[in-house]
Tab-separated table of C-alpha atoms and ligand atoms in Angstrom:
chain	number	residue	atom	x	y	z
I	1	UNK	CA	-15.492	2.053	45.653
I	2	UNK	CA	-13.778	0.365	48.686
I	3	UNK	CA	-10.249	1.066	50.076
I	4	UNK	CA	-8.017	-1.289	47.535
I	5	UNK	CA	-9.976	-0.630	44.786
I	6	UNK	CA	-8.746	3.037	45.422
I	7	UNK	CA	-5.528	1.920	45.854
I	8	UNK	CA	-4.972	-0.603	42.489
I	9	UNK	CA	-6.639	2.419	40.390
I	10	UNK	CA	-4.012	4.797	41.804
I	11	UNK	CA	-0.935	2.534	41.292
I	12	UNK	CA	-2.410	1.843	37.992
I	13	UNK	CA	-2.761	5.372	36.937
I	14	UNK	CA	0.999	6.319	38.151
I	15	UNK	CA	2.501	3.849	36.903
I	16	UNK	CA	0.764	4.715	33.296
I	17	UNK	CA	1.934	8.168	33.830
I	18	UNK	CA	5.062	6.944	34.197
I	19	UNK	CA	5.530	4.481	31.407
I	20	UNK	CA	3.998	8.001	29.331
I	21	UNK	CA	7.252	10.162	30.789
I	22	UNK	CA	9.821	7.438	29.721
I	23	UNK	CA	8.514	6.831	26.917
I	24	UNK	CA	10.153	5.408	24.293
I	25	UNK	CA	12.041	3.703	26.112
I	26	UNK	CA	12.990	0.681	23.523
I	27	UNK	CA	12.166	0.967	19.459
I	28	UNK	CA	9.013	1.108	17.934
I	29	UNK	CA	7.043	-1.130	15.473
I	30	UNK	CA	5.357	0.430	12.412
I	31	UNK	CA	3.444	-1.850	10.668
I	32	UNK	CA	3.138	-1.485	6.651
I	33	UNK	CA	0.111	-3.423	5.663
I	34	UNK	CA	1.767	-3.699	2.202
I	35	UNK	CA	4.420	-5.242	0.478
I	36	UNK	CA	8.023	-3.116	0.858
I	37	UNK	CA	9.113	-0.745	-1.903
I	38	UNK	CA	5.422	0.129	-2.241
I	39	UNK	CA	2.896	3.682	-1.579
I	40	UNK	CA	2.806	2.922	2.399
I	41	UNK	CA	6.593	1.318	2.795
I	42	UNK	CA	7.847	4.418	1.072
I	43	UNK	CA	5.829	6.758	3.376
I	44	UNK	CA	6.670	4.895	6.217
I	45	UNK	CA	10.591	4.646	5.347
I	46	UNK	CA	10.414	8.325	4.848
I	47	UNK	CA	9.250	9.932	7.938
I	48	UNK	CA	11.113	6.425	10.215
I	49	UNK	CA	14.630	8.517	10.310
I	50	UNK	CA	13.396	12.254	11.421
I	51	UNK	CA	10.960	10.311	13.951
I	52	UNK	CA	14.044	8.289	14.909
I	53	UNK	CA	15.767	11.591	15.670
I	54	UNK	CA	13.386	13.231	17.537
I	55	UNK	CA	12.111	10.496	20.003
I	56	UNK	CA	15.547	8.956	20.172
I	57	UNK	CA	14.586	5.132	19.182
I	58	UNK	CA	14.902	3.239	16.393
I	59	UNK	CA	10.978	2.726	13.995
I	60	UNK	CA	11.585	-0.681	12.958
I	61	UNK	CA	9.311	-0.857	9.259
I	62	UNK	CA	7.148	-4.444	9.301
I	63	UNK	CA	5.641	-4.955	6.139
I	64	UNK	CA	2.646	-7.548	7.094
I	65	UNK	CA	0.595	-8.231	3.846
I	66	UNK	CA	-2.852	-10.138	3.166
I	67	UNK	CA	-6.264	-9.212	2.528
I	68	UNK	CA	-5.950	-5.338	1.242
I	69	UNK	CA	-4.071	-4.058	4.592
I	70	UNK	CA	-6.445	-5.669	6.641
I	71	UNK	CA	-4.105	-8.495	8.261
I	72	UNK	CA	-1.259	-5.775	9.341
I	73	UNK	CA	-4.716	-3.361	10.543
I	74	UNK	CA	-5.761	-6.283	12.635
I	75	UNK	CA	-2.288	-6.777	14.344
I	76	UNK	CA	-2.419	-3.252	15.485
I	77	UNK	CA	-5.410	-3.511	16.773
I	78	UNK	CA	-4.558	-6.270	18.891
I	79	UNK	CA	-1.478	-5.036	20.034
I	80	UNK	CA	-0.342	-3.521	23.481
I	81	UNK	CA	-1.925	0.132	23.659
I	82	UNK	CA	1.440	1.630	24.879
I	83	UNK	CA	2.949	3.247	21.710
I	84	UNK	CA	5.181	0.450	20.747
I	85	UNK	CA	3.185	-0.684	17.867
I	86	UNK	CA	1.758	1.544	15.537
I	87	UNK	CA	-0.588	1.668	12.243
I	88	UNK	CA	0.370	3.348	8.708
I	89	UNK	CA	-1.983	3.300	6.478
I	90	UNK	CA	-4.642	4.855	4.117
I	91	UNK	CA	-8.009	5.662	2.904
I	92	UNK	CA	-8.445	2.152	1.851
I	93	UNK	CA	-6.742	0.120	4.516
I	94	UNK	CA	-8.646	2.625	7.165
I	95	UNK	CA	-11.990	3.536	5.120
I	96	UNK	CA	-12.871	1.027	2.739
I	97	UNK	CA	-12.056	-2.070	3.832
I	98	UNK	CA	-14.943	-1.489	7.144
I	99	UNK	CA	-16.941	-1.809	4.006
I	100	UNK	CA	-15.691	-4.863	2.321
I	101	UNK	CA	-14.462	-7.023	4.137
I	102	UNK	CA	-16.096	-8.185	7.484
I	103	UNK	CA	-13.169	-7.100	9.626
I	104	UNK	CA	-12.552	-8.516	13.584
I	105	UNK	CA	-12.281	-4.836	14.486
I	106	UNK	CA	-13.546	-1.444	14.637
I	107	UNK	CA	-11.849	1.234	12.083
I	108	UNK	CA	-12.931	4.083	14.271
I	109	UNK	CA	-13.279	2.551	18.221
I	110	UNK	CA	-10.238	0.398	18.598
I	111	UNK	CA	-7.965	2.884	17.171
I	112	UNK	CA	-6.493	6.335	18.507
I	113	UNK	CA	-5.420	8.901	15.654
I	114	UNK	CA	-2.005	10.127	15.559
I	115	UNK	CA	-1.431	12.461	12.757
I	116	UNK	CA	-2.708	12.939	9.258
I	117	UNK	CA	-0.002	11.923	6.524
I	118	UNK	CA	0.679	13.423	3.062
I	119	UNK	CA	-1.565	12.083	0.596
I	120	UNK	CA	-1.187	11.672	-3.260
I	121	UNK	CA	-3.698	11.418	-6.727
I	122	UNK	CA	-3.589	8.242	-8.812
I	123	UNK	CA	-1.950	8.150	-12.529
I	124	UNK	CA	-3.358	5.595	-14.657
I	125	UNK	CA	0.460	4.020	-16.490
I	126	UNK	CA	0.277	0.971	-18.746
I	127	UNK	CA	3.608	-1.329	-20.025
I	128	UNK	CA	5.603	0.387	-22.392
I	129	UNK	CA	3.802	-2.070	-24.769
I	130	UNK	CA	0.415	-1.079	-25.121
I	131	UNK	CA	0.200	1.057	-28.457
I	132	UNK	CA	-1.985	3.661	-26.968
I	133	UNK	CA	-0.422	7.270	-27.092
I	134	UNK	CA	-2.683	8.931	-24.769
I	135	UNK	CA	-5.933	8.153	-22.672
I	136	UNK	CA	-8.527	9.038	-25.791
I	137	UNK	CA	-6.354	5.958	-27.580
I	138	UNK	CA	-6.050	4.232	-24.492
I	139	UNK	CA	-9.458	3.964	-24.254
I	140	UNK	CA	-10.304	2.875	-27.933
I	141	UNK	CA	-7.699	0.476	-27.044
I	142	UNK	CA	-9.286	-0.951	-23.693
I	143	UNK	CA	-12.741	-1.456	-25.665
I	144	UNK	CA	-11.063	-3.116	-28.205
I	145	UNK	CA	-9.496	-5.647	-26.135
I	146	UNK	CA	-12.504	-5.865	-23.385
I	147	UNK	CA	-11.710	-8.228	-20.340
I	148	UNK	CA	-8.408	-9.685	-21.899
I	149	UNK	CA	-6.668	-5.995	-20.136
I	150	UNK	CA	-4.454	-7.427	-17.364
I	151	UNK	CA	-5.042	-4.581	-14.725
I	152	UNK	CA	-2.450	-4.885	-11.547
I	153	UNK	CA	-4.029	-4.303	-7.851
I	154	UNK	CA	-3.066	-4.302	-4.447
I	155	UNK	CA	-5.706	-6.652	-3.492
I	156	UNK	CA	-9.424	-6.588	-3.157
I	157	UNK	CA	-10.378	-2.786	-1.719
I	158	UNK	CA	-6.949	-1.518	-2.137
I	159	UNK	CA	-6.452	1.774	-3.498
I	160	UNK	CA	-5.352	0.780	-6.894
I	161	UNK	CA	-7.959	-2.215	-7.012
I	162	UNK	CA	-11.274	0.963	-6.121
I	163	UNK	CA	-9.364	2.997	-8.294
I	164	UNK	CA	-9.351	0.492	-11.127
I	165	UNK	CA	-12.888	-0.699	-10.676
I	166	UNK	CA	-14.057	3.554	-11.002
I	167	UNK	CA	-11.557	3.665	-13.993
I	168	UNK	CA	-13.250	0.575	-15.823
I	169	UNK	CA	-16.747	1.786	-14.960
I	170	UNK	CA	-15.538	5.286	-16.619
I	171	UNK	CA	-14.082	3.839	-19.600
I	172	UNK	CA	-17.148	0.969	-19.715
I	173	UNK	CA	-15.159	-1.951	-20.643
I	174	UNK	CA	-14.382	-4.630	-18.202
I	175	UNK	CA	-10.945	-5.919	-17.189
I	176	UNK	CA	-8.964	-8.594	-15.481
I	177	UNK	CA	-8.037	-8.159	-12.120
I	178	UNK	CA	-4.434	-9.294	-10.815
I	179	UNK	CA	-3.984	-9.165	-7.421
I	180	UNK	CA	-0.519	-8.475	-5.207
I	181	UNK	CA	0.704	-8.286	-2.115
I	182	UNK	CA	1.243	-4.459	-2.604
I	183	UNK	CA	1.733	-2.020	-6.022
I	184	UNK	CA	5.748	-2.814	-5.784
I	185	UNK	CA	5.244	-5.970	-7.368
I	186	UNK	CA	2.662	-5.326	-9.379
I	187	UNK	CA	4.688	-2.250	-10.714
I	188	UNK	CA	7.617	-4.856	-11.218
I	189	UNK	CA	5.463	-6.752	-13.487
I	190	UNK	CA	4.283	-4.131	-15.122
I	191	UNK	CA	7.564	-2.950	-16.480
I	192	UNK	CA	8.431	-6.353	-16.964
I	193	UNK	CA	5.919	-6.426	-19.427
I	194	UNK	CA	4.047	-9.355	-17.681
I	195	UNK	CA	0.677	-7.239	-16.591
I	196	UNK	CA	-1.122	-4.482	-19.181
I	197	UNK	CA	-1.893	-1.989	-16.658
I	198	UNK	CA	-1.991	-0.514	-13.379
I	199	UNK	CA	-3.913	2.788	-11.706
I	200	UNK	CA	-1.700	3.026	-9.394
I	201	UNK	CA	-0.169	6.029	-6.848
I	202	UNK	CA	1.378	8.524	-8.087
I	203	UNK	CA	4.693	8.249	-5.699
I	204	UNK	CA	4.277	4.532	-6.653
I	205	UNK	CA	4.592	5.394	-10.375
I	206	UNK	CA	5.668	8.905	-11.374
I	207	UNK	CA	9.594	8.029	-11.310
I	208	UNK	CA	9.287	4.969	-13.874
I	209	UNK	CA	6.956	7.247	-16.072
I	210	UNK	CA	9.539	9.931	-15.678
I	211	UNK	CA	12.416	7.432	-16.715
I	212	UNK	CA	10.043	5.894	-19.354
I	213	UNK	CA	9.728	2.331	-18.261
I	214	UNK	CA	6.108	2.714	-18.350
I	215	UNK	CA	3.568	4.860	-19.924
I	216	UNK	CA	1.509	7.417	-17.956
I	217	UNK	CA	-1.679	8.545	-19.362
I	218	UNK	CA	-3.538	10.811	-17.049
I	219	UNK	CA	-3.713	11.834	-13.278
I	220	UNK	CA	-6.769	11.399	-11.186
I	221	UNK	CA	-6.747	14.947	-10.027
I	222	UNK	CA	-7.868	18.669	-11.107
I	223	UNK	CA	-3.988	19.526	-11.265
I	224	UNK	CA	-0.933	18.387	-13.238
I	225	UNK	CA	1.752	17.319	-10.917
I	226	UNK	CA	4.391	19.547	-10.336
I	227	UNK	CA	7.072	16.359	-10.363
I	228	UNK	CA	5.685	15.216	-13.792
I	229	UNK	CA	3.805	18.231	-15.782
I	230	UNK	CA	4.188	16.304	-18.760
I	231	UNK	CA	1.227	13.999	-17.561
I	232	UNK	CA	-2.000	15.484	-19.005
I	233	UNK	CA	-4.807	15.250	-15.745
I	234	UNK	CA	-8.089	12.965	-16.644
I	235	UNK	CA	-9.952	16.071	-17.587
I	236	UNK	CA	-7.902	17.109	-20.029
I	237	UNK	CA	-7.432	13.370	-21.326
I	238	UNK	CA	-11.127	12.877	-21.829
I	239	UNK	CA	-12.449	11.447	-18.728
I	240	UNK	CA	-13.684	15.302	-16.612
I	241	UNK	CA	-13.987	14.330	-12.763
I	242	UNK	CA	-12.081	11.319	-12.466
I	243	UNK	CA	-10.757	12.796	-9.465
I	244	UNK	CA	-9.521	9.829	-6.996
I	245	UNK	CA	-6.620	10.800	-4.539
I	246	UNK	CA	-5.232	8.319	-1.514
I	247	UNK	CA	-4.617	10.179	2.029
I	248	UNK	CA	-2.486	8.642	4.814
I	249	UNK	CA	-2.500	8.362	8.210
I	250	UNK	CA	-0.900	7.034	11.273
I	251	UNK	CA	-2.682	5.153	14.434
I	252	UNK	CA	-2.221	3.577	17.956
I	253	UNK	CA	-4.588	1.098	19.004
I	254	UNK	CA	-7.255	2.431	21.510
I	255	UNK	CA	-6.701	2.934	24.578
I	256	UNK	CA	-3.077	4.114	24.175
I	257	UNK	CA	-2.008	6.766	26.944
I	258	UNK	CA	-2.426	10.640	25.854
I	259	UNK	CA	0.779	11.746	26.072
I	260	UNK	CA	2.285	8.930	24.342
I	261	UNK	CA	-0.450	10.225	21.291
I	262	UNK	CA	0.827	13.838	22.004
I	263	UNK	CA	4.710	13.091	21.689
I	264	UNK	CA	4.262	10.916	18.406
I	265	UNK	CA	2.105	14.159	16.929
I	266	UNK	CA	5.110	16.119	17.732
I	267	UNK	CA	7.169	13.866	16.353
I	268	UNK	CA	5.365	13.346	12.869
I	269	UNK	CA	5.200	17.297	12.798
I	270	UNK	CA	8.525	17.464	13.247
I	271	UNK	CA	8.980	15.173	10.534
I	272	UNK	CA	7.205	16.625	8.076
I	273	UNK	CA	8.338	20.341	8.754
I	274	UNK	CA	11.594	18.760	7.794
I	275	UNK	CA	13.103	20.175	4.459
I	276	UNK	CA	14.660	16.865	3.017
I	277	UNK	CA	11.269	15.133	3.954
I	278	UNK	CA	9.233	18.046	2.229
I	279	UNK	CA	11.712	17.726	-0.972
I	280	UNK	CA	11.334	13.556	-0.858
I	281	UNK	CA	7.984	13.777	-0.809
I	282	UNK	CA	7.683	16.394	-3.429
I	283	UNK	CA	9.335	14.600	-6.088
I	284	UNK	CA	7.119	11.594	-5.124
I	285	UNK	CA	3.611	13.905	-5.986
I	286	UNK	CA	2.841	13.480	-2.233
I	287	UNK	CA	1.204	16.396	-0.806
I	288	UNK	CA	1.435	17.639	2.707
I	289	UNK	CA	-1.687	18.671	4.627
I	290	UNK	CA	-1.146	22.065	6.189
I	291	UNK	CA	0.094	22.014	9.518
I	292	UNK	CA	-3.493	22.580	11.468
I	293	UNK	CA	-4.301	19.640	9.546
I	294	UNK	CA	-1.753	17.408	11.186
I	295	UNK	CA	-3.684	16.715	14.217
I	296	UNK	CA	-4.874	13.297	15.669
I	297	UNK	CA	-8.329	15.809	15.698
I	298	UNK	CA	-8.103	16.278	12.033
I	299	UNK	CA	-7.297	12.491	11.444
I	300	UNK	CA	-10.117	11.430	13.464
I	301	UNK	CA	-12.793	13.686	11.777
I	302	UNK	CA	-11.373	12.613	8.262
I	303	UNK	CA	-11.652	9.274	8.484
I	304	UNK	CA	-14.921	9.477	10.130
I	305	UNK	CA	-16.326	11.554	7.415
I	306	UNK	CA	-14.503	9.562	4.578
I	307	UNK	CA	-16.520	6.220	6.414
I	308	UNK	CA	-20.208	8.121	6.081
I	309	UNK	CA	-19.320	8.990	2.350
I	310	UNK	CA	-17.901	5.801	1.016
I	311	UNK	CA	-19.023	3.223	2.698
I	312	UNK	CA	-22.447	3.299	1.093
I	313	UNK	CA	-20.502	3.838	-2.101
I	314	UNK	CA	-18.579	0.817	-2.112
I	315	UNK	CA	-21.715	-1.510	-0.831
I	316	UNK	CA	-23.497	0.077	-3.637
I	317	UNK	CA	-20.601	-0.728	-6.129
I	318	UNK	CA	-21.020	-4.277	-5.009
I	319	UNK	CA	-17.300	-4.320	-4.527
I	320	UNK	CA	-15.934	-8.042	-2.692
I	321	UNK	CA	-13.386	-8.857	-0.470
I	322	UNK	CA	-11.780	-12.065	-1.402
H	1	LIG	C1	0.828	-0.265	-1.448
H	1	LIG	O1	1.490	0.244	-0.541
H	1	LIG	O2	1.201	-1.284	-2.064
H	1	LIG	C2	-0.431	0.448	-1.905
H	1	LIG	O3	-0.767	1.462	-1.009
H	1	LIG	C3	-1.495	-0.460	-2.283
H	1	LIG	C4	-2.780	0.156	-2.790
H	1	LIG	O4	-3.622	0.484	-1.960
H	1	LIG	O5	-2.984	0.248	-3.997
């Protein structure tokens, strides 16, 4: 390597370091890849004031929808690698859409892990108009009517559409798919009376079931949920091993400096060590992962395992991107 070369990889590397020690130094994008009011916005809207706290600028939320998440995924990945512009998401925007739609980047190698998020099951919930009682009803009722069922999604691959498409398979009747820019407005419609049904996220869901706006007829998981015992889990309902649960997570795009990675661990940690955020997200049915768990690390191996078990899955399913 000659002299300068030397030279403009030394000036380059301090003046990294140095953008790393001031950083942030201006506020930081986090970009939703749904519509606001929704699973991600909420998460995201949560943990933006105690990170706003402890790195001492503003998280402006940017809910950019389209295409399952993968639109607002893209933008990240595009972005500046300097911690200014970061990527909330989930096991579908992050896992499953690699596998349906043909994406113009890589899930794993133009994104750096920050921290594993709280993650929540699914509760199937219908409008208050369906006659069905409980699931074994809900079922009889779903044959009954086979693809005239108005099912709400987030999009092709979202959570609630995979979660859906399992659901139908389970129950082996076929429905109508109605997609949204995110489960807010599909949840709007639902208590509107406008859609039949949605399996949607718990923290989506569990507070209009709660206030009985909609019906909820079982939760994807081997527990109850401590913020709504009163709805029975899929194994007790009739449909054993239904499990289906959404995880979240937060990324920079590749390339973004190490300590800028470190201090946005910290201050996700921070947030979620935070009583008020632990109570929030408790009434919500989001779980936190234990702290060891909260790792860029942990992220990274999750999502890389989560790719080698589903994608085959989903191209098996045969499930499309629009
Ligand atoms: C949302 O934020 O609207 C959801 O996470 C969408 C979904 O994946 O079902």
């Amino acid at each position: 390597m000659s002299k300068l070369s030397i030279a403009a990889l030394w000036i380059a590397v301090m003046v990294t370091g140095a953008a790393a020690q001031s950083y942030p130094s201006r506020p930081i994008t986090m970009v939703v890849p749904f519509a606001a009011g929704g699973p991600v916005d909420t998460v995201a809207r949560i943990l933006s004031e105690p990170m706003r706290a402890s790195l001492g600028q503003s998280i402006i939320v940017e809910n950019t929808t389209g295409a399952a998440g993968s639109i607002a995924v893209g933008r990240v990945a595009r972005a500046a690698a300097d911690g200014y512009t970061l990527s909330i998401g989930h096991w579908s925007t992050h896992v499953v859409n690699g596998a349906i739609y043909t994406l113009q980047y890589d899930l794993l190698r133009d994104f750096e892990p920050i921290a594993l998020l709280p993650s929540n099951p699914m509760i199937v919930v219908s409008k208050n108009g369906v006659p069905a009682k409980d699931l074994a009803e809900l079922i009889a009722w779903l044959k009954a009517n086979e693809g005239r069922v108005s099912v709400g999604t987030a999009g092709a691959g979202s959570g609630s559409h995979i979660a859906g498409v399992y659901f139908q398979r389970a129950v082996g009747a076929r429905f109508q798919f109605v997609p949204y820019r995110g489960t807010a407005p599909a949840l709007q419609d639902l208590v509107a009376g406008q859609i039949d049904l949605i399996v949607d996220q718990a923290s989506n869901s569990v507070q209009h079931v709660r206030d009985g706006k909609i019906r909820g007829y079982a939760v994807t998981a081997a527990r109850r949920l401590a913020s709504a015992p009163n709805i029975p889990t899929v194994d007790e309902g009739g449909l054993p091993g239904l499990h289906m649960g959404i995880w979240y997570g937060l990324w920079a795009p590749k390339g973004t400096p190490k300590d800028i990675i470190v201090k946005l661990n910290g201050a996700v940690m921070r947030a979620l060590a935070d009583g008020g955020v632990r109570q929030r997200f408790g009434e919500l049915g989001l779980e936190i992962p234990p702290v060891e768990q909260q790792t860029p690390e942990a992220l990274g191996a999750l999502q890389k395992a989560e790719i080698e078990k589903w994608w085959p899955l989903i191209k098996a399913a045969n499930i499309k991107g629009e």
